[in-house]
Short mmCIF file of C-alpha atoms and ligand atoms in Angstrom, two decimals:
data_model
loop_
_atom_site.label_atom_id
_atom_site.label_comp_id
_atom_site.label_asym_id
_atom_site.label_seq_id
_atom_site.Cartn_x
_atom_site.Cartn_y
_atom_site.Cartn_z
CA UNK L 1 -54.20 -208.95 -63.02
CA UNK L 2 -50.36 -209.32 -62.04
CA UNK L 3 -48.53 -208.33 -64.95
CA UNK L 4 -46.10 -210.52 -65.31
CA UNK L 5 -49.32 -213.57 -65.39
CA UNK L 6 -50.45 -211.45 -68.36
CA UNK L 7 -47.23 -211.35 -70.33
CA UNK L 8 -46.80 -215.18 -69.62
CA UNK L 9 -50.34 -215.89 -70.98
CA UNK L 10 -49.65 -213.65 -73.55
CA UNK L 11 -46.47 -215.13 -74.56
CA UNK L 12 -47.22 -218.78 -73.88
CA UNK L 13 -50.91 -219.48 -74.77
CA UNK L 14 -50.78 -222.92 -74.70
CA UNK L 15 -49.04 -223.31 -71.75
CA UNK L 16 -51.18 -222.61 -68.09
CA UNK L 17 -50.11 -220.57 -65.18
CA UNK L 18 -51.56 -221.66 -62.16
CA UNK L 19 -52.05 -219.55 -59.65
CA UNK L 20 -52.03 -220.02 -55.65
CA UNK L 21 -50.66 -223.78 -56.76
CA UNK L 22 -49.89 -226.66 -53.98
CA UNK L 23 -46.64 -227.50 -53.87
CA UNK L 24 -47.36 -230.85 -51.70
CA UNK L 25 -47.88 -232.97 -54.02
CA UNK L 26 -44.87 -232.08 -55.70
CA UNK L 27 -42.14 -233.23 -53.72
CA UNK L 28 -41.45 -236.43 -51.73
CA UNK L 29 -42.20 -235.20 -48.37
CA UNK L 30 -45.38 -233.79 -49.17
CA UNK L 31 -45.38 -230.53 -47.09
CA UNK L 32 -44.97 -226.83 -48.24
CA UNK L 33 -47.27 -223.80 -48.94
CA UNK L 34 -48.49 -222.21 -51.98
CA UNK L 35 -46.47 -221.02 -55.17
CA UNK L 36 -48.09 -217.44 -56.38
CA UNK L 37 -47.52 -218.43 -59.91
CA UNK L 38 -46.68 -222.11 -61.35
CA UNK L 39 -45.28 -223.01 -64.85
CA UNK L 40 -44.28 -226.23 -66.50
CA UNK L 41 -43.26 -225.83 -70.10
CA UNK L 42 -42.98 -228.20 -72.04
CA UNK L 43 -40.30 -227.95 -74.50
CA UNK L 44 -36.99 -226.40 -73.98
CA UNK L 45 -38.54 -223.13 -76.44
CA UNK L 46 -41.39 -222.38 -74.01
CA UNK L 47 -39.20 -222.31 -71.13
CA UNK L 48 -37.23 -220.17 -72.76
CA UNK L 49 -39.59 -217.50 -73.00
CA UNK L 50 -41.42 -218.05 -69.65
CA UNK L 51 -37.89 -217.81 -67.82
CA UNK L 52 -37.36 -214.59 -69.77
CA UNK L 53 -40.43 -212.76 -68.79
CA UNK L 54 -39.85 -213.94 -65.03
CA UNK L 55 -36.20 -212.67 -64.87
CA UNK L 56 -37.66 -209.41 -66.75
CA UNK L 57 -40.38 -209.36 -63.76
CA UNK L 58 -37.55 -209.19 -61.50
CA UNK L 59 -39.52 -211.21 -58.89
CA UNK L 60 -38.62 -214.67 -57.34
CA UNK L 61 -38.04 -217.53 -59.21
CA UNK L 62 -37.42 -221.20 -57.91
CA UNK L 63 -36.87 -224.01 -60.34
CA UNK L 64 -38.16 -227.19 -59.48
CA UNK L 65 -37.53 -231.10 -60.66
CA UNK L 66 -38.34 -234.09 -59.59
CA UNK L 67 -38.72 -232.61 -55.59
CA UNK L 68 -37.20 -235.29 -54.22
CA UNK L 69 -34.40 -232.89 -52.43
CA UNK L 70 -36.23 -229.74 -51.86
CA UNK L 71 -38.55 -227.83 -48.87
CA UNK L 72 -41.00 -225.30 -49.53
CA UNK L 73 -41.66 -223.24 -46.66
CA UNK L 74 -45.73 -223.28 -45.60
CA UNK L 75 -47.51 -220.28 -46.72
CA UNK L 76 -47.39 -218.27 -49.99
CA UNK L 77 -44.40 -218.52 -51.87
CA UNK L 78 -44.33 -215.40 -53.34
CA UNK L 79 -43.07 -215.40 -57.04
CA UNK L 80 -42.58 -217.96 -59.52
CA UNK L 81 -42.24 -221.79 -59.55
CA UNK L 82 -41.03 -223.19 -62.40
CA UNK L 83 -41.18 -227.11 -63.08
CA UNK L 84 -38.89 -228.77 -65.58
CA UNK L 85 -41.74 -231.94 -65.22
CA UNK L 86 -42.72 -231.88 -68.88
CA UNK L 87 -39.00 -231.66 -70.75
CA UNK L 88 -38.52 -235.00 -70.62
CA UNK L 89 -37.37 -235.94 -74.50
CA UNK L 90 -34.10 -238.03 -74.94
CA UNK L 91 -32.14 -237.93 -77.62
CA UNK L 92 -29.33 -240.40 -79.05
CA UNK L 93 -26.36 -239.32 -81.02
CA UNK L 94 -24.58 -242.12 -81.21
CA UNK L 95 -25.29 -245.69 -79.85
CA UNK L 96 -23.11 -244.35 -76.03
CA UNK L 97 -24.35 -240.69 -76.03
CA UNK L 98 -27.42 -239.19 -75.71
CA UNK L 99 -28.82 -235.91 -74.86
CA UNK L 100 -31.66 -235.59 -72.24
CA UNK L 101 -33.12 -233.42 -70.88
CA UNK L 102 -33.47 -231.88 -67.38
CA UNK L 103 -37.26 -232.83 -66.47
CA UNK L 104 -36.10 -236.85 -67.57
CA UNK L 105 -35.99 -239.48 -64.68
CA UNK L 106 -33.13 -240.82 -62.97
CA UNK L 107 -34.87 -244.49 -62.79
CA UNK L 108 -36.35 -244.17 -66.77
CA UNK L 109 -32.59 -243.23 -67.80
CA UNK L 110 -31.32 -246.37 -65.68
CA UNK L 111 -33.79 -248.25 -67.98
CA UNK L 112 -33.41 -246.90 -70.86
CA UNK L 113 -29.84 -247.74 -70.48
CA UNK L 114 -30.45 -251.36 -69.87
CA UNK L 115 -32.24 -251.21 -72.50
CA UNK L 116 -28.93 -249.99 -74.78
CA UNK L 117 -26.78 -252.20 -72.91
CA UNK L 118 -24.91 -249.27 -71.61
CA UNK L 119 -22.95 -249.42 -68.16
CA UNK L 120 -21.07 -246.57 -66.28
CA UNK L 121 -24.30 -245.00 -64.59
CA UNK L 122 -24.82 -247.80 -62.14
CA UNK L 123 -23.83 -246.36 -58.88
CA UNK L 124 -27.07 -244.19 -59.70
CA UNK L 125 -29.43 -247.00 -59.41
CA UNK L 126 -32.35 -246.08 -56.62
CA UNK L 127 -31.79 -242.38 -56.98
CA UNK L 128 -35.21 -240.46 -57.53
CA UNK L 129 -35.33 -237.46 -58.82
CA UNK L 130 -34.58 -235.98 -62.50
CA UNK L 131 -31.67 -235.22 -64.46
CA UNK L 132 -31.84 -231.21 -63.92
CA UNK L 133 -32.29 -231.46 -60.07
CA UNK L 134 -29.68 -234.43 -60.53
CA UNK L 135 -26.83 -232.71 -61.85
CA UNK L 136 -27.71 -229.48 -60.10
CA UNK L 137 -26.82 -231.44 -56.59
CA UNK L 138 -24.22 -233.74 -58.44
CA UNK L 139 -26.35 -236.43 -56.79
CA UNK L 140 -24.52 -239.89 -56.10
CA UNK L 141 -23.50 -242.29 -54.14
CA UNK L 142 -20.73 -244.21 -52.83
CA UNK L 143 -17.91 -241.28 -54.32
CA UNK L 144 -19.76 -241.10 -57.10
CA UNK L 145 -21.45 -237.75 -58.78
CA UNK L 146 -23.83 -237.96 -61.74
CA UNK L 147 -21.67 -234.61 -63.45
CA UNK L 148 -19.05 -237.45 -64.20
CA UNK L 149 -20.53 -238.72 -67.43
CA UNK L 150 -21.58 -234.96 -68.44
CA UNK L 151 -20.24 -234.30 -71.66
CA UNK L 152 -22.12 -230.62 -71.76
CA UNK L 153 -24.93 -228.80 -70.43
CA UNK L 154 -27.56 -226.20 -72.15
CA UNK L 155 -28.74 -223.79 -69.93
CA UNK L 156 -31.23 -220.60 -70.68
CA UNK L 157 -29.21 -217.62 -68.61
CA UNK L 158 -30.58 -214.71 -66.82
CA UNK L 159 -30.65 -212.61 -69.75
CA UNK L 160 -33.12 -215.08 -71.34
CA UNK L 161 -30.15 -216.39 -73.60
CA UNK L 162 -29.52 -220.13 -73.86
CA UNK L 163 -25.63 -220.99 -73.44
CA UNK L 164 -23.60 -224.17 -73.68
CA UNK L 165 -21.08 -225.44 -71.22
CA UNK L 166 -18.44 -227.59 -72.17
CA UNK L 167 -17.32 -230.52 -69.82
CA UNK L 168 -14.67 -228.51 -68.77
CA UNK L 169 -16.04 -224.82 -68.30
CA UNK L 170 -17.94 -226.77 -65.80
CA UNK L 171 -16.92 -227.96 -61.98
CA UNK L 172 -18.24 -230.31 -59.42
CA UNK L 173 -17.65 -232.01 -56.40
CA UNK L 174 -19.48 -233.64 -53.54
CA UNK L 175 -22.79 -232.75 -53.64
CA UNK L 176 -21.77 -229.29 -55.74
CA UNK L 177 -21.61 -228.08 -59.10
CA UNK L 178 -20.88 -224.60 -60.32
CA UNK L 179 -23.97 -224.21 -62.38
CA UNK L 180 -26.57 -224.55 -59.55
CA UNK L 181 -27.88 -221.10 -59.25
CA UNK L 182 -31.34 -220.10 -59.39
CA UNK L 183 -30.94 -217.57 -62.12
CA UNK L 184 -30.41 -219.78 -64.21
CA UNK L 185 -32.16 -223.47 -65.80
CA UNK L 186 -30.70 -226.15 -66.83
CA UNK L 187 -32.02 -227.59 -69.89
CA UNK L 188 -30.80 -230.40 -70.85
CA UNK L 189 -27.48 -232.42 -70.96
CA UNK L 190 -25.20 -234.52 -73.22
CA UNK L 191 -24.59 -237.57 -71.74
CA UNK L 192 -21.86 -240.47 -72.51
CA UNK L 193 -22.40 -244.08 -71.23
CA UNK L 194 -19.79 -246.95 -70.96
CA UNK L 195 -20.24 -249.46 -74.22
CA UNK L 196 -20.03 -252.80 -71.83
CA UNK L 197 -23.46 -254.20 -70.49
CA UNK L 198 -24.61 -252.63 -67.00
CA UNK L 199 -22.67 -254.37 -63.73
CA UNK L 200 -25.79 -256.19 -62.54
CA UNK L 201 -23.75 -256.16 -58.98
CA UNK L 202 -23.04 -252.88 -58.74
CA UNK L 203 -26.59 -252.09 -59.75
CA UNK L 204 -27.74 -253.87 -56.93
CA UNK L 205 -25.29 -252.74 -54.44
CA UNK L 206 -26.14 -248.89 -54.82
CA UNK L 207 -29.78 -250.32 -54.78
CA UNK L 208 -29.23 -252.77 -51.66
CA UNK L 209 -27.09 -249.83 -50.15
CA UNK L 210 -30.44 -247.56 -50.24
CA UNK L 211 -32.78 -250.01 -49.39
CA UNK L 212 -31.30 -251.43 -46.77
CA UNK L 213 -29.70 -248.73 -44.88
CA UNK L 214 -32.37 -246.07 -45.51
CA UNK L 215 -36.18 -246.18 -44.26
CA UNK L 216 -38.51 -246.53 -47.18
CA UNK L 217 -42.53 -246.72 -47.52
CA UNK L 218 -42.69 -242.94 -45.35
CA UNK L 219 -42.30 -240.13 -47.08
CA UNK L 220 -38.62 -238.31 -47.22
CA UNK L 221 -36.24 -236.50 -48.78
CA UNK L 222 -33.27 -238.51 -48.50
CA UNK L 223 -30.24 -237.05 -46.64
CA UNK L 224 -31.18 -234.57 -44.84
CA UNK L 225 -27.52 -233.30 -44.21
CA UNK L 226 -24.09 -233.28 -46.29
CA UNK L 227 -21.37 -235.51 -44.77
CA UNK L 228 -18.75 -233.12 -43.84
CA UNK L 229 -15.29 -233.59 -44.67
CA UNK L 230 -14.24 -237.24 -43.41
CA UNK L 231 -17.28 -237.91 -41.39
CA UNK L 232 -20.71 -239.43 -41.41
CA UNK L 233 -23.68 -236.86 -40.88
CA UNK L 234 -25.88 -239.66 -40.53
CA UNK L 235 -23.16 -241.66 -38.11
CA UNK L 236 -23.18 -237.69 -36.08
CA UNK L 237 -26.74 -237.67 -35.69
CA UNK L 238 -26.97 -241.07 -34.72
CA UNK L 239 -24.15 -240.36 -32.08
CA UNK L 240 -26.07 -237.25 -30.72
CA UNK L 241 -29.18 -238.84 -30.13
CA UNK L 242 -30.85 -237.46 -32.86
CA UNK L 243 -33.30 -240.75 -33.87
CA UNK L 244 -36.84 -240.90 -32.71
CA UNK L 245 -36.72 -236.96 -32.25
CA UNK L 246 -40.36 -235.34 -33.18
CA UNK L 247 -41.09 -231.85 -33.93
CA UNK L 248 -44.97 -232.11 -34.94
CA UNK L 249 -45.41 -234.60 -37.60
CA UNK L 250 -41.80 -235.08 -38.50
CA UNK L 251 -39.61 -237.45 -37.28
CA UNK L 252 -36.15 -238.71 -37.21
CA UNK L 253 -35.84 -242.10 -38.72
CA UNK L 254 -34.65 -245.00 -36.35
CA UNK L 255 -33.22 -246.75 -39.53
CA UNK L 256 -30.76 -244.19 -40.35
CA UNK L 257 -30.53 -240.87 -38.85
CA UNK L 258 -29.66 -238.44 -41.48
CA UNK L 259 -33.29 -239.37 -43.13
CA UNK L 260 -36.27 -236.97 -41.85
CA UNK L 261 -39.87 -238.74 -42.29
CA UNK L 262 -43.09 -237.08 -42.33
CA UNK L 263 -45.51 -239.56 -40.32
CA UNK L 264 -48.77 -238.05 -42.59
CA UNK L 265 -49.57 -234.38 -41.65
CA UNK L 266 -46.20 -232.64 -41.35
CA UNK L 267 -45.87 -229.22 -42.34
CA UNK L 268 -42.63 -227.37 -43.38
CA UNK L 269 -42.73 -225.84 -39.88
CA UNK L 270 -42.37 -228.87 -38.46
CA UNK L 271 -39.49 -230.32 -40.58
CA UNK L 272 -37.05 -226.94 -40.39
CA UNK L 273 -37.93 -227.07 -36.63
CA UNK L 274 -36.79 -231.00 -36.38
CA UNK L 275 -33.41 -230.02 -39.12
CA UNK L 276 -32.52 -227.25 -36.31
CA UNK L 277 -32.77 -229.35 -33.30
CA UNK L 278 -30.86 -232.17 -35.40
CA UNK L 279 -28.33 -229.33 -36.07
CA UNK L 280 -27.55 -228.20 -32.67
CA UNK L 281 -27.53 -231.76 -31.34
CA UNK L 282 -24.62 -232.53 -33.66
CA UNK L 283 -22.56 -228.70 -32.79
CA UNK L 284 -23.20 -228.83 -28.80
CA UNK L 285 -21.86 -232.89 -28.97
CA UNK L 286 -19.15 -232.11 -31.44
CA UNK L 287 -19.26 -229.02 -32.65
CA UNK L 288 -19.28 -229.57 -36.32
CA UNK L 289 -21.81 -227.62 -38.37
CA UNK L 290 -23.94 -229.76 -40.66
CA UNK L 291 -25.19 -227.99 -43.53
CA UNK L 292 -28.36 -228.92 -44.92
CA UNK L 293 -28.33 -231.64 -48.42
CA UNK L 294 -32.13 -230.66 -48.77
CA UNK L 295 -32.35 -227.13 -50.82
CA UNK L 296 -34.89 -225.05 -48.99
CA UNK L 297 -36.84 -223.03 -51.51
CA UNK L 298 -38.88 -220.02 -50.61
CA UNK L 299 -38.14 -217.25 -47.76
CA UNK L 300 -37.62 -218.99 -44.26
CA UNK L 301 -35.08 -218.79 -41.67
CA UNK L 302 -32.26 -220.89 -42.38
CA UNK L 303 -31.51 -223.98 -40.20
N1 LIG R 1 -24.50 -244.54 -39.67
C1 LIG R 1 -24.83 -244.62 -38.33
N2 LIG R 1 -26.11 -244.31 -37.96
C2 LIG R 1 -27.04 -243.94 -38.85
C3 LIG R 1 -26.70 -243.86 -40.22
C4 LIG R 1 -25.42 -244.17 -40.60
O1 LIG R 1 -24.02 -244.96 -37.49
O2 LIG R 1 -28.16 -243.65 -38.43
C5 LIG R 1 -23.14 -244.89 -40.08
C6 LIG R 1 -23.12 -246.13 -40.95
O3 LIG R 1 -23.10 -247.30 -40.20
C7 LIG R 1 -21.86 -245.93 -41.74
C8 LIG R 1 -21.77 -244.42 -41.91
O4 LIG R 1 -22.61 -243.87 -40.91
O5 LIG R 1 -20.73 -246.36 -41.04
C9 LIG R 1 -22.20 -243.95 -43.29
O6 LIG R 1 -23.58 -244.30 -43.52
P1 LIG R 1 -24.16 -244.77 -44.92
O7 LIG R 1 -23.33 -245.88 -45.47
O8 LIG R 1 -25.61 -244.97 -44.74
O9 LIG R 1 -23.89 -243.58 -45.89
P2 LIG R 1 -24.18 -242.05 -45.75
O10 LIG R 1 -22.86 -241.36 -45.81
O11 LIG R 1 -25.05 -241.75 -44.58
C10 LIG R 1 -24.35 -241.53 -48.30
C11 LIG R 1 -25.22 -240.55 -49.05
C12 LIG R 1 -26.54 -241.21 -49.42
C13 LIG R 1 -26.26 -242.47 -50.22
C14 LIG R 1 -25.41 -243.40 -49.35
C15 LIG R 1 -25.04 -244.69 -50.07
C16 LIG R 1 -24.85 -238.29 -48.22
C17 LIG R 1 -25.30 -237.22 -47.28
N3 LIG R 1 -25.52 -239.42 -48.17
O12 LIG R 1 -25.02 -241.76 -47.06
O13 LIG R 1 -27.24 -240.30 -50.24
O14 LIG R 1 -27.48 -243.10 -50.56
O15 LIG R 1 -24.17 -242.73 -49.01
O16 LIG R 1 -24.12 -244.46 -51.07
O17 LIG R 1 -23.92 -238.07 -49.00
C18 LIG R 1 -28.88 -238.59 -50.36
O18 LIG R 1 -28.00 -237.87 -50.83
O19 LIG R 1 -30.08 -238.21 -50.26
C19 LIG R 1 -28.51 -239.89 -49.88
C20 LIG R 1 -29.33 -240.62 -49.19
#
């Protein structure tokens, strides 16, 4: 038996590691291979330990949330998934802060918030995806980044030590923030909310904004690309031609063009092949570089 599967049972009895696990059904555009070994603590002790013993192992680790922004290459994925699915506790501390953790859901907190009356978060509304992968990407929309309302972030390190950022040991901008890094998992975060009642209108805006600009109903991962500087990677794509291409089973939406769909049996393959073509399109027409939004997980040449 691989070692490090028998210190992980060992250490975590209660927890199982699956073996040769799907990672499909794990993220919205339902393609990728197989992870060696999958994990999915669930509380911020057990992934503790299991993060430990993988960054002892010295083999690959890739942490995933909510999948709504990642690719898995087909094949085995040699190494070590590890889901943040189960730490999904929130906390409050006082009646506008509250600290959640990384496995929660962007559309439960934008409930639960309703629910408290709290405001400040609404330019969120219609993101998918959880806190962890949330912050990690500094998801938003419309110049807005969910790292605004962090307060702090605990993190387990790749010494197997927990630390605790401060709002201002950490740094983000579009679509960045400095602690994205694979060697490292983000736990869980202390949040702070505006007192007044959510903006019903800007709720609905960001909403209207996704659903009525974006496809929806076929499976995706959002933006495919990062706007660079001052432009539109969607409005670039669009410009070069790009909608209605098809590599496979994967195809560029006619709705907007920075959204790849996969029309039922797309692989991986067949997505990085369509993200290329996309790619050059855009650099031969203008040549700007677009650089991918969707984190591709897992050994595969990059687009
Ligand atoms: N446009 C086109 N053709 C298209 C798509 C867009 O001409 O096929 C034009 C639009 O008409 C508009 C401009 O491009 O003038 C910008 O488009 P849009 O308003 O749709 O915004 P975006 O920059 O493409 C960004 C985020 C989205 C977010 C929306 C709404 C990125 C890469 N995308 O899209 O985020 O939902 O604003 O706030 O930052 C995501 O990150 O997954 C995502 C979808």
């Amino acid at each position: 038996m691989h070692m490090l599967l028998k210190n992980l049972q060992t250490a975590l009895p209660n927890i199982l590691v699956h073996e040769n696990m799907p990672l499909s059904s794990l993220c919205t555009l339902g393609v990728g291979g197989e992870a060696e070994f999958f994990i999915a603590p669930s509380s911020i002790e057990q992934m503790h330990i299991a993060f430990a013993h993988v960054m002892k192992a010295r083999v690959p680790v890739y942490i995933l949330g909510g999948g709504s922004n990642v690719l898995f290459p087909d094949g085995l994925i040699k190494g070590v998934v590890i889901s943040t699915q189960n730490l999904n506790a929130i906390e409050w501390r006082t009646n506008i802060t509250a600290d959640i953790d990384a496995g929660f859901k962007l559309p439960l907190l934008m409930k639960e918030l309703r629910e408290h009356g709290l405001g400040g978060f609404e330019f969120a509304a219609g993101i998918p995806g959880t806190l962890g992968g949330a912050i990690a990407g500094n998801a938003g929309t419309g110049g807005h980044g969910v790292c605004e309302l962090v307060d702090e972030i605990v993190t387990v390190e790749s010494d197997g030590n927990f630390k605790l950022w401060k709002s201002n040991e950490i740094t983000y901008s579009y679509r960045k923030c400095s602690l994205a890094d694979e060697k490292r998992i983000i736990l869980s975060a202390r949040m702070t909310f505006r007192k007044d009642a959510p903006k019903d209108a800007e709720v609905l805006e960001s909403y209207l904004l996704r659903r009525g600009s974006q496809p929806h109903g076929l499976r995706n991962a959002g933006c495919t690309f990062k706007n660079p500087d001052g432009n539109s990677a969607g409005k670039l794509l669009d410009e070069a031609g790009c909608k209605g291409l098809r590599a496979g089973d994967a195809i560029v939406s006619d709705v907007h063009a920075n959204f790849i769909l996969n029309m039922g049996h797309a692989s991986s393959t067949d997505i990085l092949e369509l993200m290329k073509l996309c790619a050059q399109r855009v650099y031969d027409s203008t040549g700007i570089k677009l650089e991918p939004e969707i984190k591709i997980l897992g050994p595969c040449s990059c687009v």
